[in-house]
PDB file of C-alpha atoms in Angstrom:
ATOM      1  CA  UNK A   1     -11.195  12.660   6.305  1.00  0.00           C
ATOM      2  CA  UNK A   2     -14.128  13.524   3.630  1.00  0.00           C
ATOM      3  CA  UNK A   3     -17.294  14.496   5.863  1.00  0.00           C
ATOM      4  CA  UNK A   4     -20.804  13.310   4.216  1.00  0.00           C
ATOM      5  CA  UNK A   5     -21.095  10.967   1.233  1.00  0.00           C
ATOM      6  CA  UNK A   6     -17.927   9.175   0.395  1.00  0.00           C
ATOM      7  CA  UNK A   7     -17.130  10.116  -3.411  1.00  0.00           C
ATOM      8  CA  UNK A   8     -13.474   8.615  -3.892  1.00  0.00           C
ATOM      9  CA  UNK A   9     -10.856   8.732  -6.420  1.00  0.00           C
ATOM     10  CA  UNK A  10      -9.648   5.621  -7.573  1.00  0.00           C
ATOM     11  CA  UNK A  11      -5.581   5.003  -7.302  1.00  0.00           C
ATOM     12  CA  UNK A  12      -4.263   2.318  -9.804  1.00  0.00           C
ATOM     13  CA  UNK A  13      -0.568   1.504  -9.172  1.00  0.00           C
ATOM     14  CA  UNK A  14       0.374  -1.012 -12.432  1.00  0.00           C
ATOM     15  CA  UNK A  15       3.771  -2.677 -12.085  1.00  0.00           C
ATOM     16  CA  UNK A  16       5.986  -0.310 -13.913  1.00  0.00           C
ATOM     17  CA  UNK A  17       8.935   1.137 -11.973  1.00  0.00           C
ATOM     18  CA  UNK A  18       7.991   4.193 -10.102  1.00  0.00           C
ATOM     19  CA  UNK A  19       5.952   3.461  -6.691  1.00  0.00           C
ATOM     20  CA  UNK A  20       7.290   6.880  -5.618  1.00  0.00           C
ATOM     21  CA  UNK A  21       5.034   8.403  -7.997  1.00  0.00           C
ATOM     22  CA  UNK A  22       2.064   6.662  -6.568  1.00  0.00           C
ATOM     23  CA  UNK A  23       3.282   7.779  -3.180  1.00  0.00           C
ATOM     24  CA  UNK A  24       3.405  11.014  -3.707  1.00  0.00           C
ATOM     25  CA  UNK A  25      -0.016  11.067  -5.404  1.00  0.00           C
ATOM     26  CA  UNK A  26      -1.410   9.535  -2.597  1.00  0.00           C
ATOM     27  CA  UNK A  27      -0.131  11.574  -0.336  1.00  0.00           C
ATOM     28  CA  UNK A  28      -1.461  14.734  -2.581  1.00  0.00           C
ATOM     29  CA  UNK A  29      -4.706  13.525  -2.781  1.00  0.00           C
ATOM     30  CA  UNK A  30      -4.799  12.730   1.358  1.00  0.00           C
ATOM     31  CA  UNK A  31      -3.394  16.017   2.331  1.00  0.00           C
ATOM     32  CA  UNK A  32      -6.124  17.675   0.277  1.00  0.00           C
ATOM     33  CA  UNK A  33      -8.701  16.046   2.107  1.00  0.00           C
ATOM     34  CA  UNK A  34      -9.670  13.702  -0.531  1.00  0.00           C
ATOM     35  CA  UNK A  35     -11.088   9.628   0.004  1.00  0.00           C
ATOM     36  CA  UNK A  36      -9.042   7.336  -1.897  1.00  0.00           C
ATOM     37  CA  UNK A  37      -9.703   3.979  -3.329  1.00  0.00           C
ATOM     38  CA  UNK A  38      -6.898   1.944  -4.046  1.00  0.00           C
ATOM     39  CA  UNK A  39      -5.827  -0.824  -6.128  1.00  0.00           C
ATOM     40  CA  UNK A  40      -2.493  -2.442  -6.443  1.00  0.00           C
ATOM     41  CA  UNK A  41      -1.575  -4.863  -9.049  1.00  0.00           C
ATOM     42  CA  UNK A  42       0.221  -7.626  -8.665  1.00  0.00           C
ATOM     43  CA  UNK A  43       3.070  -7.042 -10.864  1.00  0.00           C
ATOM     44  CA  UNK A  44       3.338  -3.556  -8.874  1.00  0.00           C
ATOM     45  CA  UNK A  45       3.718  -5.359  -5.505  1.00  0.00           C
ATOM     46  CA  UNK A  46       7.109  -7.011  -7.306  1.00  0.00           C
ATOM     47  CA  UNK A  47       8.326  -3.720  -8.037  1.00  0.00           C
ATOM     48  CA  UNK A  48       7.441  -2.133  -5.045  1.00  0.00           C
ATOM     49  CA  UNK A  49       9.407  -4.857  -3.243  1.00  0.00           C
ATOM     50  CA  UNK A  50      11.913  -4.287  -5.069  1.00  0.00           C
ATOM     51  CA  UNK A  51      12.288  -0.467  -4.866  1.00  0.00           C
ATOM     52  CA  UNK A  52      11.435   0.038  -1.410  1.00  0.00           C
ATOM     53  CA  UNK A  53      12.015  -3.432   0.389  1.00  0.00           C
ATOM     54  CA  UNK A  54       8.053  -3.645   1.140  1.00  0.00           C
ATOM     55  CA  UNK A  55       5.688  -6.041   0.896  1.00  0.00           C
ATOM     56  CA  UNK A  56       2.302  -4.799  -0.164  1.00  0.00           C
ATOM     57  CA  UNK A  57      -0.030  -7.600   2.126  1.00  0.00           C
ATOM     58  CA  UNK A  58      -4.039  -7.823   1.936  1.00  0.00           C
ATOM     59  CA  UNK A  59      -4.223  -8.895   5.082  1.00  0.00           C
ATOM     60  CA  UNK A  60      -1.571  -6.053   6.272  1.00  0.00           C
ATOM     61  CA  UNK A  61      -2.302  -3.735   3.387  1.00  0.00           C
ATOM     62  CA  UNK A  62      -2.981  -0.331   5.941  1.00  0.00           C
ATOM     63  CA  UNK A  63      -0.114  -1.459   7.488  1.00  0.00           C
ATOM     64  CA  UNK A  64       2.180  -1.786   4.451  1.00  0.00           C
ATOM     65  CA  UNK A  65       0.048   1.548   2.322  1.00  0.00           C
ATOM     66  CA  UNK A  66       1.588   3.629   5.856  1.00  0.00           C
ATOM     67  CA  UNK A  67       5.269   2.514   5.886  1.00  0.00           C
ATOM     68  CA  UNK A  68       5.377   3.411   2.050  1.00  0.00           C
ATOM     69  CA  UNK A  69       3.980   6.543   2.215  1.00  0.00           C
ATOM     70  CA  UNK A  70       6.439   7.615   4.850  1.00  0.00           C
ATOM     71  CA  UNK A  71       8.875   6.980   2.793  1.00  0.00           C
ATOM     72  CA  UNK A  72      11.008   9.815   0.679  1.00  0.00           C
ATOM     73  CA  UNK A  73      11.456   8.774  -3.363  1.00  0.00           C
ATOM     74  CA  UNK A  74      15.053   8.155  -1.994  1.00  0.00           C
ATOM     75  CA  UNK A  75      13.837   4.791   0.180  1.00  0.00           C
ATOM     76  CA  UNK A  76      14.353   6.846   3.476  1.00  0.00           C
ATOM     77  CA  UNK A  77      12.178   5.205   6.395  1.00  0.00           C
ATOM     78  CA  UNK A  78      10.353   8.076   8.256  1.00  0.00           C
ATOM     79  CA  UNK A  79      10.854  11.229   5.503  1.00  0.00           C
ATOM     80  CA  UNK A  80       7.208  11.921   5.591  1.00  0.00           C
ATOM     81  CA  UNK A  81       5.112  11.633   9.281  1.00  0.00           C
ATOM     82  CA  UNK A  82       1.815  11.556  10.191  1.00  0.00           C
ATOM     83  CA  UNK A  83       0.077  10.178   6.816  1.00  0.00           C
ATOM     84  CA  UNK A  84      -3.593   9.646   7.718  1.00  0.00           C
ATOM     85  CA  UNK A  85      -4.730   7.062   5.350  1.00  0.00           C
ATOM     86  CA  UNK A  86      -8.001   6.429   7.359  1.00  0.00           C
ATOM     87  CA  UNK A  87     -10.250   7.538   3.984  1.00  0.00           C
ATOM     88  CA  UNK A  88      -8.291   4.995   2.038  1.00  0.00           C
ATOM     89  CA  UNK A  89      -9.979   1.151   0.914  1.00  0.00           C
ATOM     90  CA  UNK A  90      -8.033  -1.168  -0.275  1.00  0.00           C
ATOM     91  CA  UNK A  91      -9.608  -3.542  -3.494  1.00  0.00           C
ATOM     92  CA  UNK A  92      -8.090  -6.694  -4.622  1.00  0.00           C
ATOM     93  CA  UNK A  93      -6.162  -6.327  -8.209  1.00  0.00           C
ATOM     94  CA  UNK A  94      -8.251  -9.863  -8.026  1.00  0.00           C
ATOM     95  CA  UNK A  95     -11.873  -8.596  -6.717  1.00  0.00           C
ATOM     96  CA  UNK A  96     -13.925  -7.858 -10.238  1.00  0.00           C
ATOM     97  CA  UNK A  97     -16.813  -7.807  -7.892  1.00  0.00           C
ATOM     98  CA  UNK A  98     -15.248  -4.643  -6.142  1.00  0.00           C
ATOM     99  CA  UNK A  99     -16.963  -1.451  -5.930  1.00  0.00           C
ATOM    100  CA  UNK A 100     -14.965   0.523  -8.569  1.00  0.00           C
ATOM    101  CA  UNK A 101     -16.045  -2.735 -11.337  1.00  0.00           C
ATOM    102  CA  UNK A 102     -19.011  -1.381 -11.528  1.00  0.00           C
ATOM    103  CA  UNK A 103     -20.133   2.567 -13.158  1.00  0.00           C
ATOM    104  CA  UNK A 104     -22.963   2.656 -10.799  1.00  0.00           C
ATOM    105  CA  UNK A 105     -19.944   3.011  -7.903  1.00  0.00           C
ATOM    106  CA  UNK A 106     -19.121   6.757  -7.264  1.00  0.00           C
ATOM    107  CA  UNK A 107     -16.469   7.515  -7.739  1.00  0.00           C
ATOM    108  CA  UNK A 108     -14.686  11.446  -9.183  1.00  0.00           C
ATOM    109  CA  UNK A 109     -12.115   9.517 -11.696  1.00  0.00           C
ATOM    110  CA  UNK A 110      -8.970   7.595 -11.618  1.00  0.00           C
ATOM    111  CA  UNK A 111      -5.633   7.784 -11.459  1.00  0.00           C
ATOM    112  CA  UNK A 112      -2.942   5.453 -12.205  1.00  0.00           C
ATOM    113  CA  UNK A 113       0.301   5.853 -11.302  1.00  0.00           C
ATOM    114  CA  UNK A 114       2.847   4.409 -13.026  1.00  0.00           C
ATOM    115  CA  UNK A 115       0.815   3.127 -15.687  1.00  0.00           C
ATOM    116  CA  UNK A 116       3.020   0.275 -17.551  1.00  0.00           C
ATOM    117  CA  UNK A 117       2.987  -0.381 -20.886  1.00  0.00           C
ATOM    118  CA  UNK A 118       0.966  -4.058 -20.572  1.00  0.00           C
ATOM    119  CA  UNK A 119      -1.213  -1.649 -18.813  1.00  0.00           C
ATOM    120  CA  UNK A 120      -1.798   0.947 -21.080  1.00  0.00           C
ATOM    121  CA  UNK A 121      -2.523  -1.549 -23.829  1.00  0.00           C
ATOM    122  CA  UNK A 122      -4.991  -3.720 -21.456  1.00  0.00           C
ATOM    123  CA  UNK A 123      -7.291  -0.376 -20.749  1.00  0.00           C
ATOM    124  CA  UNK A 124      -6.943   0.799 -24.746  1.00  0.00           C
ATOM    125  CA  UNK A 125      -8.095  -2.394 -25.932  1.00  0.00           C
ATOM    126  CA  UNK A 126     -10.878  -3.077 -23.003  1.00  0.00           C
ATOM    127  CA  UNK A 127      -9.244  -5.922 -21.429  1.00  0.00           C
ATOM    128  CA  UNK A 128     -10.407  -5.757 -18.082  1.00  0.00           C
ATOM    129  CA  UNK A 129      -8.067  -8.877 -16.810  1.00  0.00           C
ATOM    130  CA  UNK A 130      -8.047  -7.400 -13.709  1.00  0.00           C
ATOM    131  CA  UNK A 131      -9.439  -4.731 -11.219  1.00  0.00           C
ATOM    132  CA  UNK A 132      -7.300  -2.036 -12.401  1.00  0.00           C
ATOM    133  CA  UNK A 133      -8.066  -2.723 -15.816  1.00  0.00           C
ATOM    134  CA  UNK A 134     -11.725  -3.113 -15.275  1.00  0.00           C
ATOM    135  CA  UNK A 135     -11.814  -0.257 -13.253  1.00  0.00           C
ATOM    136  CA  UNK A 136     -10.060   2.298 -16.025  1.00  0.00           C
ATOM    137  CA  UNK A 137     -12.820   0.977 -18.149  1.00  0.00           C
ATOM    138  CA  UNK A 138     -15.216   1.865 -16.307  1.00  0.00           C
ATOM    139  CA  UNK A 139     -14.142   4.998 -15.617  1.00  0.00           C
ATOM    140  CA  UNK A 140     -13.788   5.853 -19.417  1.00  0.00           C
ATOM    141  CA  UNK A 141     -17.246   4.642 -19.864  1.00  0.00           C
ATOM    142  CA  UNK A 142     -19.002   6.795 -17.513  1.00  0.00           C
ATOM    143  CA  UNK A 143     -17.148   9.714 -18.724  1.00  0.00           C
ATOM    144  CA  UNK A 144     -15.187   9.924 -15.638  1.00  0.00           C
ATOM    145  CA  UNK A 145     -11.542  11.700 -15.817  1.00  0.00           C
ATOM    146  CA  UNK A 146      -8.819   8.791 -16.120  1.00  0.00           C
ATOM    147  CA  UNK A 147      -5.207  10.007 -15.806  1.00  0.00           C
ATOM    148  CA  UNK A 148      -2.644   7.493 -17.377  1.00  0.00           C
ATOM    149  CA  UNK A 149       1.011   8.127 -16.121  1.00  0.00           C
ATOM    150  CA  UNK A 150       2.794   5.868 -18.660  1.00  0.00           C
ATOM    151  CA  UNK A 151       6.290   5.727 -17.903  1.00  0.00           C
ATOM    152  CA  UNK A 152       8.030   3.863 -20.156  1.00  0.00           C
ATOM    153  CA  UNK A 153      11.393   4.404 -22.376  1.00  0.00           C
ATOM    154  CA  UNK A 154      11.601   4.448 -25.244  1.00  0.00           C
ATOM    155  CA  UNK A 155       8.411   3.703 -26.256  1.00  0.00           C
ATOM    156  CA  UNK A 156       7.457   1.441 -29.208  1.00  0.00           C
ATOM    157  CA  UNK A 157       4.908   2.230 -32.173  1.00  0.00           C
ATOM    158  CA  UNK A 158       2.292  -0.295 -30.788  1.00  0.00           C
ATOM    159  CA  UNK A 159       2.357   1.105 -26.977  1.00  0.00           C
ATOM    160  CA  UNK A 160       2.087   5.038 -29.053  1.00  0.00           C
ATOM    161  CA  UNK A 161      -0.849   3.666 -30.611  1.00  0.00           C
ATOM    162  CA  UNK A 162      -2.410   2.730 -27.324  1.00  0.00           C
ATOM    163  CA  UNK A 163      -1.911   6.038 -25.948  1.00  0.00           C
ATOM    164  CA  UNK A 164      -3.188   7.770 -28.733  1.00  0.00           C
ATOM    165  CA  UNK A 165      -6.396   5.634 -28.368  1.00  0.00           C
ATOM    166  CA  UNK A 166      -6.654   6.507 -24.579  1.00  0.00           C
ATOM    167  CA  UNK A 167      -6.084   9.964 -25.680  1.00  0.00           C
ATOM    168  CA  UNK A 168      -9.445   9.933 -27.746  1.00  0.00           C
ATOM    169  CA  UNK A 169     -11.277   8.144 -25.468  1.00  0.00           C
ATOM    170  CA  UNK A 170     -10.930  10.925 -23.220  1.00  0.00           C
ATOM    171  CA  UNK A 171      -7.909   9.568 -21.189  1.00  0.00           C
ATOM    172  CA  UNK A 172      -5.098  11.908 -20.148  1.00  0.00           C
ATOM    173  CA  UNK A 173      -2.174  10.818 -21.073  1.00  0.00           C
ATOM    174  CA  UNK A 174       0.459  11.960 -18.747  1.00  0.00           C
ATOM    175  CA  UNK A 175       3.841  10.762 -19.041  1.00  0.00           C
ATOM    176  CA  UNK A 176       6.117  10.257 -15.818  1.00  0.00           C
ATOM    177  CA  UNK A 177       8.527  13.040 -17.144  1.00  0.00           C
ATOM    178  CA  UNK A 178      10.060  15.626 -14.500  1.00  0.00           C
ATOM    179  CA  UNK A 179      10.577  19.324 -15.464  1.00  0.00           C
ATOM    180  CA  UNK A 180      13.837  21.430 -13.984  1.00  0.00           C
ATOM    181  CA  UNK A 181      12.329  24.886 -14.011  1.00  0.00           C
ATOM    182  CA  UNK A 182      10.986  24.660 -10.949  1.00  0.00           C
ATOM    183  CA  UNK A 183      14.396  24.348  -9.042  1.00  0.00           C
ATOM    184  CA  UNK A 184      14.653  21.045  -8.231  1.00  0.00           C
ATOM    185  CA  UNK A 185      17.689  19.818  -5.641  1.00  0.00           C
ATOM    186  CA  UNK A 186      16.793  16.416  -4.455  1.00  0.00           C
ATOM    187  CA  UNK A 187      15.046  13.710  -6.119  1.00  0.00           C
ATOM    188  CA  UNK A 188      11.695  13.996  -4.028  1.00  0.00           C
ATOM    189  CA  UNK A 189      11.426  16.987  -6.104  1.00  0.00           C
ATOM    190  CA  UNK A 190      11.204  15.287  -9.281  1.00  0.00           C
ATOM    191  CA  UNK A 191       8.600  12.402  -8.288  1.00  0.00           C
ATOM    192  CA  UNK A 192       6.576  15.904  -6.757  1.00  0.00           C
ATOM    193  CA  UNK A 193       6.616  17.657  -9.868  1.00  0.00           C
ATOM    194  CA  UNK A 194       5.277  14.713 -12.157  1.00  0.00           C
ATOM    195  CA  UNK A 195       3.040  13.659  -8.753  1.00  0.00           C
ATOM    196  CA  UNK A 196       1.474  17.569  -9.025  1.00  0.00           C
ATOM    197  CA  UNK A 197       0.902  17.100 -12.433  1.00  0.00           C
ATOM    198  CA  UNK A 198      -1.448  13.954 -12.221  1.00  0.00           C
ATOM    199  CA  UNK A 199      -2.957  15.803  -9.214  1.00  0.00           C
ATOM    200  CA  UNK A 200      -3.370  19.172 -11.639  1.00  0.00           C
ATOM    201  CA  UNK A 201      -4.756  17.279 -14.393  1.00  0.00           C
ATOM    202  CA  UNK A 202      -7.458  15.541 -11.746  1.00  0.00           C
ATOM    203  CA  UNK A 203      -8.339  19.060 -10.531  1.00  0.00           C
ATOM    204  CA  UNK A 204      -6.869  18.666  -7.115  1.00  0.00           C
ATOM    205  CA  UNK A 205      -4.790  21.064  -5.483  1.00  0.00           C
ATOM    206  CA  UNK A 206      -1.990  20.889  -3.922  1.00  0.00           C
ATOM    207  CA  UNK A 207       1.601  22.913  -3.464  1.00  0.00           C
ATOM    208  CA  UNK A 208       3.961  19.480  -4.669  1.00  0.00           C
ATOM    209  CA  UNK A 209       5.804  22.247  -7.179  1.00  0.00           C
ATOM    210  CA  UNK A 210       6.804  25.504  -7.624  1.00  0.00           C
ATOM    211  CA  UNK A 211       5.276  26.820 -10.777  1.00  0.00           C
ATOM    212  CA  UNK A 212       6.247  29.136 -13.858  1.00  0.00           C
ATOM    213  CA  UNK A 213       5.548  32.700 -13.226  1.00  0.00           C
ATOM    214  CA  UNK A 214       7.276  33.956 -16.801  1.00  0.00           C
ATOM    215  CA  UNK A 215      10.508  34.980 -15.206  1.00  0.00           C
ATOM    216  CA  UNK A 216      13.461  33.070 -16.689  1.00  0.00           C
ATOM    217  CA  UNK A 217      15.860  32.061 -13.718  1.00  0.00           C
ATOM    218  CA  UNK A 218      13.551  31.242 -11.263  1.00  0.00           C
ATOM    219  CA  UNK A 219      14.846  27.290 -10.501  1.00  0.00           C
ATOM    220  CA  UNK A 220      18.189  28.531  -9.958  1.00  0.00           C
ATOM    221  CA  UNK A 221      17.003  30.936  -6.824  1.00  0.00           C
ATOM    222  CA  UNK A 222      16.322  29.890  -3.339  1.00  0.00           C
ATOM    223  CA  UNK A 223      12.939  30.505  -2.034  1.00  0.00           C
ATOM    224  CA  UNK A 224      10.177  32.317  -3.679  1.00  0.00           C
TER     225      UNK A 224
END
């Protein structure tokens, strides 16, 4: 758990498919020692229903946020033990009076992960129809780092429009796509490598991947 002030980063998870993404975010950002504020759509709760058979409940959320992160990107109960999510508050998609509504909140940036399309557009046009929304605008206006994992496919000219926006508001724009190089042999693999990604471009480390080292080869060798 953070000691002194609590500075948090914000976790959006928007209702594209992909919870395991968020998942393995979250559990990035909580092994590293990092406070997490968290925000779950409602159109995510659907889809996390539906791709891990649980029910995301505000009155049951820390019980819900720690049966899903023990969960491997494969839906196996119990892959991943011991999650501390202690430094982790729940907001309301609902709550625009919530802490991360406002700039004068601190927070070090956001995250969201899977960012949908509907989402993407809301935050590049300023929508704020919800806390996730709101929040990603606030976060752009105070200059804060915003990572967008949009994954989508294909992807239409209006949605590449958004993201170019984003892009030059300052937004990274980080699509949800895995890399092979790094020797991947199981699907948790994949949702680490695009997970370490968003957790690279927030500036938080982690060990989620192995990375290139200039030698041609290296995902087809065990070990390092």
């Amino acid at each position: 758990m953070t000691v002194g002030k609590r500075v948090p980063w914000v976790v959006g998870v928007s209702g594209a498919s992909g919870t395991p993404y968020a998942a393995a975010v979250l559990r990035g950002l909580l092994a590293a020692g990092e406070s997490v504020d968290l925000v779950v759509s409602r159109a995510s709760r659907l889809t996390l229903l539906d791709e891990t058979g649980i029910a995301f409940r505000d009155a049951h959320w820390r019980q819900d946020l720690a049966e899903w992160l023990a969960r491997g990107a494969d839906g196996k109960p119990g892959t991943f033990r011991d999650v501390d999510v202690a430094d982790v508050r729940h907001w309301a998609a609902g709550d625009l009076a919530a802490g991360p509504s406002s700039g004068s909140y601190p927070v070090k940036g956001m995250l969201i992960v899977p960012a949908s399309t509907a989402c993407v557009a809301g935050v590049a046009l300023g929508l704020s129809k919800d806390l996730l929304q709101r929040a990603a605008s606030v976060t752009l206006k105070e200059r804060r780092r915003l990572v967008v994992a949009v994954r989508e496919t294909p992807l239409n000219g209006q949605t590449l429009k958004h993201l170019v926006a984003l892009d030059e508001a300052g937004a990274v724009v980080l699509p949800a796509s895995p890399a092979f190089y790094a020797g991947a042999t199981h699907i948790q693999d994949l949702v680490d490598f695009v997970a370490g990604r968003v957790l690279d471009a927030a500036g938080v480390p982690h060990g989620l991947y192995r990375r290139w080292k200039g030698e041609l080869g290296g995902g087809s060798r065990d070990g390092d």
